[in-house]
Each structure stands twice: as structure tokens, then as C-alpha cells.
Coordinates of C-alpha atoms and ligand atoms in Angstrom, one line a residue:
X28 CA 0.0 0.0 0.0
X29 CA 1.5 2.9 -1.4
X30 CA 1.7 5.7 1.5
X31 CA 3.0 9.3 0.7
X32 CA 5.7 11.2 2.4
X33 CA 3.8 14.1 4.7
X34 CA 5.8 17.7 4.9
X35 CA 6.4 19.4 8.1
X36 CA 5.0 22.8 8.6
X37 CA 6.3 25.3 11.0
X38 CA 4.0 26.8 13.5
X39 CA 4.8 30.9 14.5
X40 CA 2.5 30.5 17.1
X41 CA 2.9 33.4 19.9
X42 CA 3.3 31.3 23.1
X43 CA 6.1 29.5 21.0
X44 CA 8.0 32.9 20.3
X45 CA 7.2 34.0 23.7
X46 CA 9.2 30.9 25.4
X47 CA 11.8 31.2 22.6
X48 CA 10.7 27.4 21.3
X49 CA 9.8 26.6 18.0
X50 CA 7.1 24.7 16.4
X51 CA 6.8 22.4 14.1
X52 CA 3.9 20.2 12.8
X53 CA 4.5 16.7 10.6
X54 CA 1.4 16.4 8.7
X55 CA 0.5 12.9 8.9
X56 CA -3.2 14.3 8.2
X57 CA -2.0 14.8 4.5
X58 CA -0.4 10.7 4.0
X59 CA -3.3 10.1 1.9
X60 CA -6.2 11.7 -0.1
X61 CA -9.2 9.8 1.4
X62 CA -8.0 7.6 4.0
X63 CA -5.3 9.7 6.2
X64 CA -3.6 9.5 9.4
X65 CA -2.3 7.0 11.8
X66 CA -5.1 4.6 10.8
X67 CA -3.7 3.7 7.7
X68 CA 0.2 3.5 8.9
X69 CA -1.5 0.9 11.3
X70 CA -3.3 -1.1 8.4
X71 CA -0.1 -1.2 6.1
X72 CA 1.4 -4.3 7.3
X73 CA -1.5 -5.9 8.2
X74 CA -2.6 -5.7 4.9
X75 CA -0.1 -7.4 3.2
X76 CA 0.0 -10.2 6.1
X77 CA -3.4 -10.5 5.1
X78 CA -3.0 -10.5 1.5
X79 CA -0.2 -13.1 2.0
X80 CA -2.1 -15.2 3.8
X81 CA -5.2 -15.4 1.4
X82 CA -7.6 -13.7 4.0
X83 CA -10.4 -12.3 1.6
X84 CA -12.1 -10.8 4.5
X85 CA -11.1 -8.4 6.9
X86 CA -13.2 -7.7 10.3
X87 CA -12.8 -5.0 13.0
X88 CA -14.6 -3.4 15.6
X89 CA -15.0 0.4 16.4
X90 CA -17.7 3.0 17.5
X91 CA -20.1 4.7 15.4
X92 CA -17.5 7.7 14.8
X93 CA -14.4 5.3 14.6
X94 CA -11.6 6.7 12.4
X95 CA -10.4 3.1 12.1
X96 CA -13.6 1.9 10.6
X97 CA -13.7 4.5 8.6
X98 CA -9.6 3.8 7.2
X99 CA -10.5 0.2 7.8
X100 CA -13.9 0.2 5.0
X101 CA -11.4 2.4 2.7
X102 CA -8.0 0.4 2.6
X103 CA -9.9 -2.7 2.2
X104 CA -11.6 -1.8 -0.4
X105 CA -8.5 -0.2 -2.3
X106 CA -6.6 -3.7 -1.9
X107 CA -9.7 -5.9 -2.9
X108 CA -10.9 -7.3 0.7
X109 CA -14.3 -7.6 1.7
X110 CA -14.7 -6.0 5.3
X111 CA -16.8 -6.6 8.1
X112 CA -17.4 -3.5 10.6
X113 CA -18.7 -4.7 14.1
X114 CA -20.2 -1.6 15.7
X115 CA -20.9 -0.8 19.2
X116 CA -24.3 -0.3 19.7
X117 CA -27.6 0.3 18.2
X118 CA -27.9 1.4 15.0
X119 CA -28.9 4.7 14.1
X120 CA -30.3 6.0 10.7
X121 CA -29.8 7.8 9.2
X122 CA -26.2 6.8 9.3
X123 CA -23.7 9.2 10.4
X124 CA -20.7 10.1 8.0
X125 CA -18.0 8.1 9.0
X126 CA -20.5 4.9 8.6
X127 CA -21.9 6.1 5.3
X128 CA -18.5 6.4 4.0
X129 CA -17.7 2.8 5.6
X130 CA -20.8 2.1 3.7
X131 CA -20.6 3.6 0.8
X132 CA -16.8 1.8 0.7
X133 CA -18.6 -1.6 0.4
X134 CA -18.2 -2.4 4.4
X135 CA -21.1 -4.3 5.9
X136 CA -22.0 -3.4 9.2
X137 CA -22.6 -5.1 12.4
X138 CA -23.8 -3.9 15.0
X139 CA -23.4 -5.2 18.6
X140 CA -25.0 -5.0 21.8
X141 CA -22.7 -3.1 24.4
X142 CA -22.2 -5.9 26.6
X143 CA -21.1 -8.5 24.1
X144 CA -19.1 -6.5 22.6
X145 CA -17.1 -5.7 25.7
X146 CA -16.6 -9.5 25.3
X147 CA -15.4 -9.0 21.9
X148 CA -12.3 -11.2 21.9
X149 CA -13.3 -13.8 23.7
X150 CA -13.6 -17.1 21.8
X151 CA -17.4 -17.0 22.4
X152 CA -17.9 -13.6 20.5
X153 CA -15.5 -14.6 17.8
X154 CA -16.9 -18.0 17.2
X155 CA -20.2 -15.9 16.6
X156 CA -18.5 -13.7 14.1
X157 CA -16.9 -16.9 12.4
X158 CA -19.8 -18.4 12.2
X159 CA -22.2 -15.1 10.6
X160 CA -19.1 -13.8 8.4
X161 CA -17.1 -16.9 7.8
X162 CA -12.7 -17.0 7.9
X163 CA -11.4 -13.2 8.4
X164 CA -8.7 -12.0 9.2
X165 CA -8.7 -10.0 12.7
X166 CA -7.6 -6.3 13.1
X167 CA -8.2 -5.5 17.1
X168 CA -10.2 -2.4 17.7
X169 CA -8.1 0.5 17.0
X170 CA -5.9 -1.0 14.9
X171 CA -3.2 -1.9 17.3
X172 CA -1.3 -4.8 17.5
X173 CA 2.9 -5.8 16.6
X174 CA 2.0 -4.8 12.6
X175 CA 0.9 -1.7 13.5
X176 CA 3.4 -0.8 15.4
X177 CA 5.7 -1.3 12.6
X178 CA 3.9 0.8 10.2
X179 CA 3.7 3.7 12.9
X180 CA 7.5 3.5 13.0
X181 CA 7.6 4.7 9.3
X182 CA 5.9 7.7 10.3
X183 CA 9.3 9.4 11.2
X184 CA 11.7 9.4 8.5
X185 CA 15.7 9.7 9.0
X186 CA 16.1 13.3 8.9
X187 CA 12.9 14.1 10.9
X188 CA 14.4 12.1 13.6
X189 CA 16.6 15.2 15.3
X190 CA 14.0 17.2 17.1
X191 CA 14.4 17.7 21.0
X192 CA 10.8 17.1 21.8
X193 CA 7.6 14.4 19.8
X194 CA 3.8 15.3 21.0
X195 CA 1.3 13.5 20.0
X196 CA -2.6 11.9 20.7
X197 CA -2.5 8.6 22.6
X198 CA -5.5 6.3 22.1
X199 CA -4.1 2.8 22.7
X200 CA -0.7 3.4 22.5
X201 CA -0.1 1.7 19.3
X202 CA 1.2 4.9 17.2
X203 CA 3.8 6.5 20.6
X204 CA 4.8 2.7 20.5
X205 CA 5.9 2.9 17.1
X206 CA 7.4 6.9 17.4
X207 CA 9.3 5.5 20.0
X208 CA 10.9 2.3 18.5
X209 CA 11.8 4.7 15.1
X210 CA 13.7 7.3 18.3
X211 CA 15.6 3.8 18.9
X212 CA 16.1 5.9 23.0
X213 CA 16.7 9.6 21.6
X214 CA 15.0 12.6 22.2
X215 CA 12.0 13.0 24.2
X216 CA 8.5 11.6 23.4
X217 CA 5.2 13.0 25.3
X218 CA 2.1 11.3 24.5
X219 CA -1.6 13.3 25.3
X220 CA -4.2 10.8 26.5
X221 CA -7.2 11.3 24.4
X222 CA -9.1 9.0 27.7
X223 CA -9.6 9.8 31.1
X224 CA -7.3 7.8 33.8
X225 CA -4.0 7.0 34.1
X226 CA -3.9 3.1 32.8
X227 CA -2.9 4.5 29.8
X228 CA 1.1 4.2 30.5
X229 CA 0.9 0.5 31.7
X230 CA -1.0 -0.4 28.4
X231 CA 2.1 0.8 26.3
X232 CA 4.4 -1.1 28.7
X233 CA 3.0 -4.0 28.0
X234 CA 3.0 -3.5 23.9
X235 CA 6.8 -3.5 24.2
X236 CA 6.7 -6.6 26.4
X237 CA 4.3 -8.6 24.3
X238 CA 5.8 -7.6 21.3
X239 CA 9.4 -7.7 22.6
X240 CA 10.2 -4.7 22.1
X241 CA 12.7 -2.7 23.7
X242 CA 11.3 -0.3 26.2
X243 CA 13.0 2.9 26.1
X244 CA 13.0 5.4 29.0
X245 CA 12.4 8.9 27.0
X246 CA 8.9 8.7 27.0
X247 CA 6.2 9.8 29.6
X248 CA 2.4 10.3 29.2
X249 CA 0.6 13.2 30.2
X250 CA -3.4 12.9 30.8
X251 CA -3.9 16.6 32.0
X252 CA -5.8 17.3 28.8
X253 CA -8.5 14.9 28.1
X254 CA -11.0 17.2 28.6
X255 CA -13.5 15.4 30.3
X256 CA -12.6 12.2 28.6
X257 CA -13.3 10.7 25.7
X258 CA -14.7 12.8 22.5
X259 CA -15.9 15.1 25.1
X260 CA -15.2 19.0 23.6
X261 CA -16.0 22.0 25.5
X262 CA -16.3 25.3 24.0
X263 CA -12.8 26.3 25.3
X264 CA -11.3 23.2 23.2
X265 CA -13.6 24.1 19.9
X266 CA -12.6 27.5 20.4
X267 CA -9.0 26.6 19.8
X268 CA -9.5 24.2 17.2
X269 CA -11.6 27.4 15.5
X270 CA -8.4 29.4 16.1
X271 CA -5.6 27.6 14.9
X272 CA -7.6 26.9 12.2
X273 CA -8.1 30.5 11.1
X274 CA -4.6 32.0 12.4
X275 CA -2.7 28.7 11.2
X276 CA -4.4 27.2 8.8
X277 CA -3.7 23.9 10.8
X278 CA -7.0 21.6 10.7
X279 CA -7.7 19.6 14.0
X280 CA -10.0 17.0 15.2
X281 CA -11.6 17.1 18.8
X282 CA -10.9 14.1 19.6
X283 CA -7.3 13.5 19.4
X284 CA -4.8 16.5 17.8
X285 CA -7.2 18.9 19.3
X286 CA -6.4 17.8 22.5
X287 CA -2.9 17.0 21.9
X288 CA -1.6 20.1 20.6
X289 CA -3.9 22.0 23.4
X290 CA -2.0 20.2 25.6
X291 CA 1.4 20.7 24.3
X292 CA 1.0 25.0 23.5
X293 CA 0.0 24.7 27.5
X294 CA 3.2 23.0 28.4
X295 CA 5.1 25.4 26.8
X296 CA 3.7 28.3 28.3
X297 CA 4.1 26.6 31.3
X298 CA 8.0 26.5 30.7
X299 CA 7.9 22.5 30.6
X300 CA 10.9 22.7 27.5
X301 CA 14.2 25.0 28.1
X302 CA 14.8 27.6 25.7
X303 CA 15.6 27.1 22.3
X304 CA 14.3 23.7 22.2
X305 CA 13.0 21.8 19.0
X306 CA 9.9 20.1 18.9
X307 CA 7.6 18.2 17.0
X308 CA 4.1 18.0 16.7
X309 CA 3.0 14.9 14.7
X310 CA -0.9 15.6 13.4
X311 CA -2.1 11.8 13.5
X312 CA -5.1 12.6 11.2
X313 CA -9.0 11.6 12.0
X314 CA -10.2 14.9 10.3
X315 CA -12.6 12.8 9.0
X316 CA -14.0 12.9 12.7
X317 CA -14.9 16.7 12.6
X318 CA -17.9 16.4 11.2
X319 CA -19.6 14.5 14.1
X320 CA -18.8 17.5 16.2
X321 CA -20.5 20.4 13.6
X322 CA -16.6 21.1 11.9
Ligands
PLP403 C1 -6.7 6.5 16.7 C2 -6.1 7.9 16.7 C3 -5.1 8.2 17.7 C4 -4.6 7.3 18.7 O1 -3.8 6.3 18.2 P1 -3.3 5.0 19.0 O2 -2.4 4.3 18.2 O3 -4.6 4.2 19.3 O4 -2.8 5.5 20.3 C5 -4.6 9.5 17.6 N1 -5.0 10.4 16.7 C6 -5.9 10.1 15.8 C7 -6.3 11.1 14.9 C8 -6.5 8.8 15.8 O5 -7.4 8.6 14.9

């Protein structure tokens, strides 16, 4: 799957002048034309496993406003897979965006009670799934799993690899996981919790033991900016995506790089990097989200 190279963009943002820091932005939001984002890094090599294991069918799970879904429907059906979208919940018509999209991209959906599908992957659920949908291949919800961690470690390339400082939106760790294995242990690498609590840190931990992977020490998580959790957005978080839209010209979702960059402009103010420091934003994508909050 043929992924392009994203620019970086600098940022002249005030705070950043006023701390004598500068700002950059790699647009991973710009990697593809329809499908964009982290999502897709993460379906690269699962992809071709798939493909070279003669799965046909792909099947994942997400909520009704899943960016994964939403790459998942759209990379499938550019490499020739049928795929199976298992959604939380009810279903709702008319269908939001990101499921008309999934739909329109020759997905079929399936919806699933709440409490099954917190039982998901257990043998149960997926013997269910078998038995509807027939042999797929399984992409976890979110996308993350060893593969997609190796796609996430493309993200970087060589010369983007000397900044002092890497932000970015944590869901379920796979994308930080894969920032930090292309670091190989340099530079520093902050990841924003897009959920509420603090579990977040021990689920990357244990990617790099499950995968073994080595787990390097230049990394923390910071879950000061979640906003209320989850795809909450408050008018003081809409309000900046508004403005660094308009003074920037830098799209963001509320969801993930809304919160992320909020977060990192607030550390900065805050005097959390030493003068003249580098660092590096990296957009992860999910405009395709916006328009389930009115953007
Ligand atoms: C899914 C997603 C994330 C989180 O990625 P993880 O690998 O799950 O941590 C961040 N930003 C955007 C835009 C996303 O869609």
C-alpha cells in the first residue's frame, strides 16, 4: 500500500516565540487523499500479512465515529478485501458520515450489543463472528497490534528524527509505541491521553513486552488534557481548534490532535521545555471525525 511522504509545517504561534521554542507540525493528516492519518500506517502491514495469507475478508470493531472503521472500509476496499465493521451499539439511521462512508466503501456493518461486545475477543464472541461472516482475518479495535506498530515506526523518517521534543494523541498506544521504536532511546516523546485515567502508561508497557520490544526510558504520558474524557469537547477546546484553524491554517480534530496540541502549547507556556528547544508536533489525522462535532 503505497503511502505518501507528509511535509512538516512550521508553526509561528505566539506562546512558542514568547518561550523562545519553535514549532513544528509533521502532517501525517496529508499521507493520503481519502483515508489519512495513523489509521492507515497501522493497516499497512496488516494488509499485506493478510493478503499473504489469502484472507479475503477483513473484520474489526469500532464506534459509530471510529476513524479506524472509517480507514479500515477504505484500505480494504482499495486492496480488494471484503470488510466486516462490528459496531458498538444500536444502529442509528440515518447513518452518520463516517458509517456512510464505511458504507458507501462496500463495508457491511454489524452492529453489537454493548455488553457482548465488551466480550469482543473472547472465543465465544469470535466463534459468533466466524460463524455469521465466515474465515477473516482480525484487526483488534483501534488498529493496534505488533503490525501496527511497525507501520507507525515509518511515520518518522531519517532526517525528521533530530527534534528535541515528539507530542502527539494517545489512544491505545499503538502509534507513541511505534514513534518510540523509530527514536531507537533519543530525544523525548510525550504522548496526550485522548481517555480519562491513568492506565494508559501500563497499556504501552505492556505492547513492548508482548511484542518484545525494547522499552526505552524517553517517554512519559501526560493525561492533564483529556477534557472530560473521551470525544468530550467543550467550547474552550472548539474555540482553539476554530483558532488555529483560522490564524494557522492547521486543521484539527476534537478528539485526538485537538487535545494534543492544546496540551502541548499549555506546556510550553508553562515552561515545561528549556529555551531554544526543538519540537515536533505529529498531526495523527482523524479529520474525517470533525464532522460529528459540527466542523
Ligand atoms: C486513533 C487515533 C489516535 C490514537 O492512536 P493510538 O495508536 O490508538 O494511540 C490518535 N490520533 C488520531 C487522529 C487517531 O485517529
Amino acid at each position: 500500500m503505497k503511502i505518501g511522504s507528509t511535509p512538516i509545517h512550521s508553526i509561528q504561534h505566539p506562546v512558542a516565540k514568547e518561550k523562545s521554542v519553535s514549532l513544528f507540525v509533521k502532517r501525517e493528516d496529508l499521507n493520503h487523499e481519502h483515508i489519512s492519518g495513523n489509521k492507515l500506517r497501522k493497516l499497512k502491514y496488516n494488509l499485506s500479512y493478510a493478503k499473504d495469507h489469502h484472507f479475503d475478508t477483513l473484520l474489526t470493531f469500532g464506534g459509530a465515529f471510529s476513524n479506524h472503521i472509517y480507514a479500515t472500509a477504505a484500505a480494504g476496499k482499495a486492496n480488494g478485501f471484503r470488510t466486516i465493521g462490528v459496531i458498538r451499539g444500536d444502529e442509528h439511521l440515518p447513518l452518520n458520515p463516517t458509517l456512510q462512508f464505511a458504507k458507501d466503501n462496500g463495508m457491511e456493518l454489524h452492529y453489537m450489543d454493548r455488553s457482548s461486545y465488551r466480550l469482543k475477543n473472547s472465543g465465544t464472541v469470535l466463534n459468533e463472528l466466524n460463524s455469521l461472516f465466515g474465515d477473516f482475518y482480525l484487526i483488534p479495535e483501534g488498529g493496534t497490534n505488533e503490525l501496527a506498530i511497525q507501520g507507525c515506526v515509518e511515520i518518522l523518517n531519517e532526517e525528521e528524527l533530530n527534534f528535541d521534543y515528539y507530542g502527539l494523541s494517545v489512544g491505545t498506544g499503538g502509534t507513541i509505541a511505534g514513534i518510540i521504536q523509530g527514536l531507537n532511546g533519543k530525544q523525548n516523546v510525550i504522548g496526550f491521553s485522548a481517555l480519562k485515567g491513568n492506565f494508559l502508561e501500563a497499556e504501552i508497557n505492556n505492547l513492548f513486552r508482548q511484542f518484545n520490544l525494547p522499552n526505552h526510558q524517553n517517554w512519559h504520558l501526560n493525561d492533564d488534557y483529556h477534557f472530560g474524557g473521551y470525544a468530550k469537547a467543550p467550547p474552550e477546546l472548539m474555540q482553539f481548534i476554530a483558532a488555529m484553524e483560522k490564524d494557522h491554517q492547521l486543521p484539527l480534530d476534537p478528539v485526538y490532535t485537538g487535545k494534543a496540541l492544546f496540551g502541548l502549547l499549555d506546556m510550553i507556556t508553562k515552561d515545561a521545555f528549556p529555551k531554544g528547544s526543538k519540537l515536533l508536533f505529529i498531526h495523527t489525522g482523524g479529520l474525517q471525525g470533525r464532522s460529528g462535532f459540527g466542523l
